[in-house]
Structures are given as C-alpha cells and as structure tokens.
XYZ file of C-alpha atoms in Angstrom:
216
model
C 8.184 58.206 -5.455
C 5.436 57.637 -2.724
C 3.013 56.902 -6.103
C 5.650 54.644 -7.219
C 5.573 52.135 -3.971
C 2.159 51.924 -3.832
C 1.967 51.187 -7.516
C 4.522 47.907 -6.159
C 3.130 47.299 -3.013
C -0.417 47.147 -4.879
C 1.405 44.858 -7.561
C 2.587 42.334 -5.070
C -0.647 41.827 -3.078
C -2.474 41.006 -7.202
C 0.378 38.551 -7.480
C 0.483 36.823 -3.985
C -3.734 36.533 -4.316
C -3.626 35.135 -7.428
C -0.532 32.439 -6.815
C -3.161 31.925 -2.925
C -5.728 31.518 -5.418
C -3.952 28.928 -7.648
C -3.098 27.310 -5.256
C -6.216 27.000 -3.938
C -8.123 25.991 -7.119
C -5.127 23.560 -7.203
C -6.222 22.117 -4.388
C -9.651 21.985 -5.148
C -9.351 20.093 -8.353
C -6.941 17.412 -6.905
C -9.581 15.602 -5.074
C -9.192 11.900 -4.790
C -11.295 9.126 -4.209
C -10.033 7.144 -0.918
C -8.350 3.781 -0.514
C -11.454 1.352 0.351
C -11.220 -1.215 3.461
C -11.322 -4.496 3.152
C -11.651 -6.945 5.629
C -8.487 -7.409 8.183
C -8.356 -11.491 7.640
C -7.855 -13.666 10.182
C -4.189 -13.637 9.529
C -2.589 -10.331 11.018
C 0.596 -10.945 12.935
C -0.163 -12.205 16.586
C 3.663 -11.711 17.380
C 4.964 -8.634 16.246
C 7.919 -9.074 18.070
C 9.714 -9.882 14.824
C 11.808 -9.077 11.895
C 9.975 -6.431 10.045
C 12.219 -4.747 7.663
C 11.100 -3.617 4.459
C 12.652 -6.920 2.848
C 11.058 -9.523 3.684
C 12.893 -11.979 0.725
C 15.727 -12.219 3.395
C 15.874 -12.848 6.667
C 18.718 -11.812 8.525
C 21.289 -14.777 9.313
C 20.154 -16.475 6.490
C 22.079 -17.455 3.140
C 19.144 -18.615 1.463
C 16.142 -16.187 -0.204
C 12.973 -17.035 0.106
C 11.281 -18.920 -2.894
C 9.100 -16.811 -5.180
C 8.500 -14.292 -7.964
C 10.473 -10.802 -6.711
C 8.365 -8.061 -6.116
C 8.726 -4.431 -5.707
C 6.054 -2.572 -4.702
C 6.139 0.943 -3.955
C 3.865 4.200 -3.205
C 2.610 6.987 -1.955
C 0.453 8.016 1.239
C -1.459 11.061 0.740
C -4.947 12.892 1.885
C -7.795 13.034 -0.169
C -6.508 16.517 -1.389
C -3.035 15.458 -2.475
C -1.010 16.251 0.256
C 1.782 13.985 1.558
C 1.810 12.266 5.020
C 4.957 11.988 6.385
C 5.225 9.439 9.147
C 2.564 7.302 8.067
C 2.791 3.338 9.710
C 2.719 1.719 6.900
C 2.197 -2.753 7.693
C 1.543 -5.106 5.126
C 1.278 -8.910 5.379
C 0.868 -11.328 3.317
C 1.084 -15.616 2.187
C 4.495 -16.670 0.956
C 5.038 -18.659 -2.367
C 2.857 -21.799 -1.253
C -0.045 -19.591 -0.374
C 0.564 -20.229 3.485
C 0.402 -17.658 6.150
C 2.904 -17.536 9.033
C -0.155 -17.528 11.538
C -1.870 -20.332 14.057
C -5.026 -19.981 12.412
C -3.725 -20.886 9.197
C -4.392 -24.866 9.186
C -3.282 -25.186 5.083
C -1.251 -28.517 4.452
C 0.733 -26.322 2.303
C 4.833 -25.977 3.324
C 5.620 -22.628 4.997
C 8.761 -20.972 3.247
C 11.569 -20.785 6.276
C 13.287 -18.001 4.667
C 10.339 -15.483 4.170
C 9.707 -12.928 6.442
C 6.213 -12.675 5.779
C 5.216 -9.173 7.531
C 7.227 -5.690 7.186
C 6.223 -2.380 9.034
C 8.018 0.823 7.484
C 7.260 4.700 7.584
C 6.705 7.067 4.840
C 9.467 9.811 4.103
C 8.709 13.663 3.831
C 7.363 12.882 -0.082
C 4.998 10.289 1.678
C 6.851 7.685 -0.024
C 7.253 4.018 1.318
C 8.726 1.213 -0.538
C 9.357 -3.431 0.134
C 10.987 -5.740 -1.358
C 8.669 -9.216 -1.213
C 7.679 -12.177 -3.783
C 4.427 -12.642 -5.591
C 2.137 -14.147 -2.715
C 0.090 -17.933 -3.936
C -3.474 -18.178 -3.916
C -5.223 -20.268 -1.465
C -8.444 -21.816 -0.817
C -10.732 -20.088 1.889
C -13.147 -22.350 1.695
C -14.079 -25.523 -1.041
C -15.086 -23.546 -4.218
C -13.028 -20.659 -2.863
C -10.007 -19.501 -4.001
C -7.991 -16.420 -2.714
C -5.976 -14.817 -5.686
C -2.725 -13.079 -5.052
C -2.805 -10.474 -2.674
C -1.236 -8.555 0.248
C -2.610 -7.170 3.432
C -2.166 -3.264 4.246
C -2.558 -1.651 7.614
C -2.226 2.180 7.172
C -2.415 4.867 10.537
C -1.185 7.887 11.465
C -2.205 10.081 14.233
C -5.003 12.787 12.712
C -6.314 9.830 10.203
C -8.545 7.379 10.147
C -6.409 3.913 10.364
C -7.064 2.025 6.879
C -7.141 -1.680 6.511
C -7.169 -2.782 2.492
C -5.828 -5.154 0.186
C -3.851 -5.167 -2.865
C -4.087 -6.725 -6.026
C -2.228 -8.110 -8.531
C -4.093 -6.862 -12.144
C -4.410 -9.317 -14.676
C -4.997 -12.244 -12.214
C -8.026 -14.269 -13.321
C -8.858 -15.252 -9.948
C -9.633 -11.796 -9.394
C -12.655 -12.213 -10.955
C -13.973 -15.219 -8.884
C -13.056 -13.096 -5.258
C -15.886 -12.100 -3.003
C -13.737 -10.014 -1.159
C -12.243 -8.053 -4.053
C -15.964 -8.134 -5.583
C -17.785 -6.481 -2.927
C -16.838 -3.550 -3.449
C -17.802 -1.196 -6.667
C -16.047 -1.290 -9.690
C -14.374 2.435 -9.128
C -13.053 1.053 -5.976
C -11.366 -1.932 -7.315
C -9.133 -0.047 -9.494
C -7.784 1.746 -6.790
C -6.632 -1.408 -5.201
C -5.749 -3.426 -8.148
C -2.333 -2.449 -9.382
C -0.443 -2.758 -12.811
C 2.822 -4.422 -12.546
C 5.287 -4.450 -14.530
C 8.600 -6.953 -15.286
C 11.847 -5.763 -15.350
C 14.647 -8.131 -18.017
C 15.513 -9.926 -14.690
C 12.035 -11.229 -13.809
C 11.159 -8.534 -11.512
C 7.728 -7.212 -11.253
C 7.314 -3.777 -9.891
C 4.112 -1.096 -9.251
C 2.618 1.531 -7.412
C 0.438 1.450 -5.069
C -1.011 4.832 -3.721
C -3.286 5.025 -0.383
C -5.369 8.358 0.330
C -6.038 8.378 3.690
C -9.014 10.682 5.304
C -8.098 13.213 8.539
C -10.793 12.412 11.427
C-alpha cells in the first residue's frame, strides 16, 4: 500500500512539473514585439470634462449621427509575454469626417461635425479586451506638401506599465506611404500599427487592433 502512494504521489509531482514546464516554455515562446510610440500631436483633449463613451458616432441628446464611414475597432491589451491587462485606460482621439480636430490649436477652414464626439476613454475587461464605435477619420494637411492619412490617436496606461502613446492606421491607405510620422519608424513596427479592416454588407468596416504594453 505505502509502495503504492508513493508510486502516485511520485506520479503527480512528473505531471504538475511538466504542465509548470509547459507552461513555462509557453510563455517563453509567446514573446511579442511592443506597440511603438508615436508622437502625442498637438491635438489631445484640453477639456476632458466631456462625453467620452465608447461611441463617439452619437452624442447623447442628439437625433442626428455624426457624418462618416462607421467604424468598429476593437482589441486587445496585453504584456509582451501574452498576458492580459485588465484595467488598462484605454483613450483614443481622433479628426472627424472633414479631417478637423475638436481642439484650439486646430486652425483648418474645414467644418467641425456637431454630432461627433471626437474622444472616448474606456477600460479593458478581465480578457484585456476594449472595444468603440467611431467613423473613418479624413486626412488633413500638416503642413503644404503634407498630408496626414487616416488615423486615430491612442493613449494606453495602467499602473505597473509604461504609459504608451501610438497611432493607428488604416491599411491600404495610399497616403500611408507619403507620412513622416508613420515612416519613421521601421518597417516591423508599422505593421503592428497598421490594421486590416474589413466591411461588413452594411458598409461597416471593422479590425483589431492589439497593444503590448511593457511593465516598468
């Protein structure tokens, strides 16, 4: 009998080493590259004393949505090995239809869109999971032979992390060739901001965007 336990005892400390080891090697070989920064802008809310749900195609009170190709982007925060990070701040920001911000500092002729909310701040879920509803943002000249393509502004902190500032992208855009933003960086890190999106039979365009974050 005694012969017998430790034969089971012996058994279960293989098994639990080898599923720690697994794990481990799991782990390991689930490295990923992180999210690069890109510049903050000179557009970041100065007033964030406003409506910042994750829809910003509606603002509440108002019958009317705001003009613009729907968008729905969602994603994923995670460490560089994987893991999920729950609580995560997750803002983004961006220029409605016209390719105006809602910003002093943006002096475009261009009209702003009344019914666009223009800036969201949500938190990830225990799967690390965020998700907004917004419209395809229009390019915009940043200076003469300058022109901004489509994209949106992410700020990304959690306690633990370092806070990330980056952009996305919308793949396929031709301006993203011309951008010196998008361009400075190498071309392994502009994949990992430039995201596929896909439309739906109504028009919608939806993709994924995932961040990996790196603990201080």
């Amino acid at each position: 009998m005694n012969s017998r336990r430790f034969f089971l005892k012996k058994l279960s400390l293989l098994t639990f080493a080898g599923t720690a080891s697994s794990h481990a090697l799991s782990a390991s070989s689930c490295k990923k590259k992180l999210t690069p920064s890109q510049s903050l802008g000179p557009f970041y809310p100065d007033n964030l004393k406003i409506e910042k749900d994750a829809d910003l195609t509606q603002l509440k009170g108002h019958q009317k949505k705001a003009k613009g190709q729907l968008v729905k982007v969602s994603g994923i925060v995670q460490d560089q090995f994987c893991n999920p990070i729950e609580d995560a701040i997750v803002e983004v920001w961006q220029a409605c239809y016209s390719g105006r911000y809602n910003h002093p500092s943006d002096t475009s002729k261009e009209k702003l869109d009344p019914n666009f909310q223009y800036y969201a701040m949500m938190k990830t879920d225990l799967k690390g999971e965020y998700s907004f509803k917004t419209i395809r943002p229009g390019a915009y000249k940043a200076s003469l032979n300058w022109m901004r393509p489509p994209h949106i502004h992410y700020k990304v902190s959690l306690r633990g992390y370092k806070t990330l500032i980056t952009q996305l992208y919308f793949n396929g855009d031709k301006l993203n060739e011309e951008d010196g933003i998008l361009n400075s960086l190498s071309l392994k890190e502009k994949k990992l901001v430039i995201v596929d999106f896909k439309k739906d039979n109504q028009g919608v365009l939806s993709g994924k965007f995932i961040i990996t974050l790196k603990k201080n």
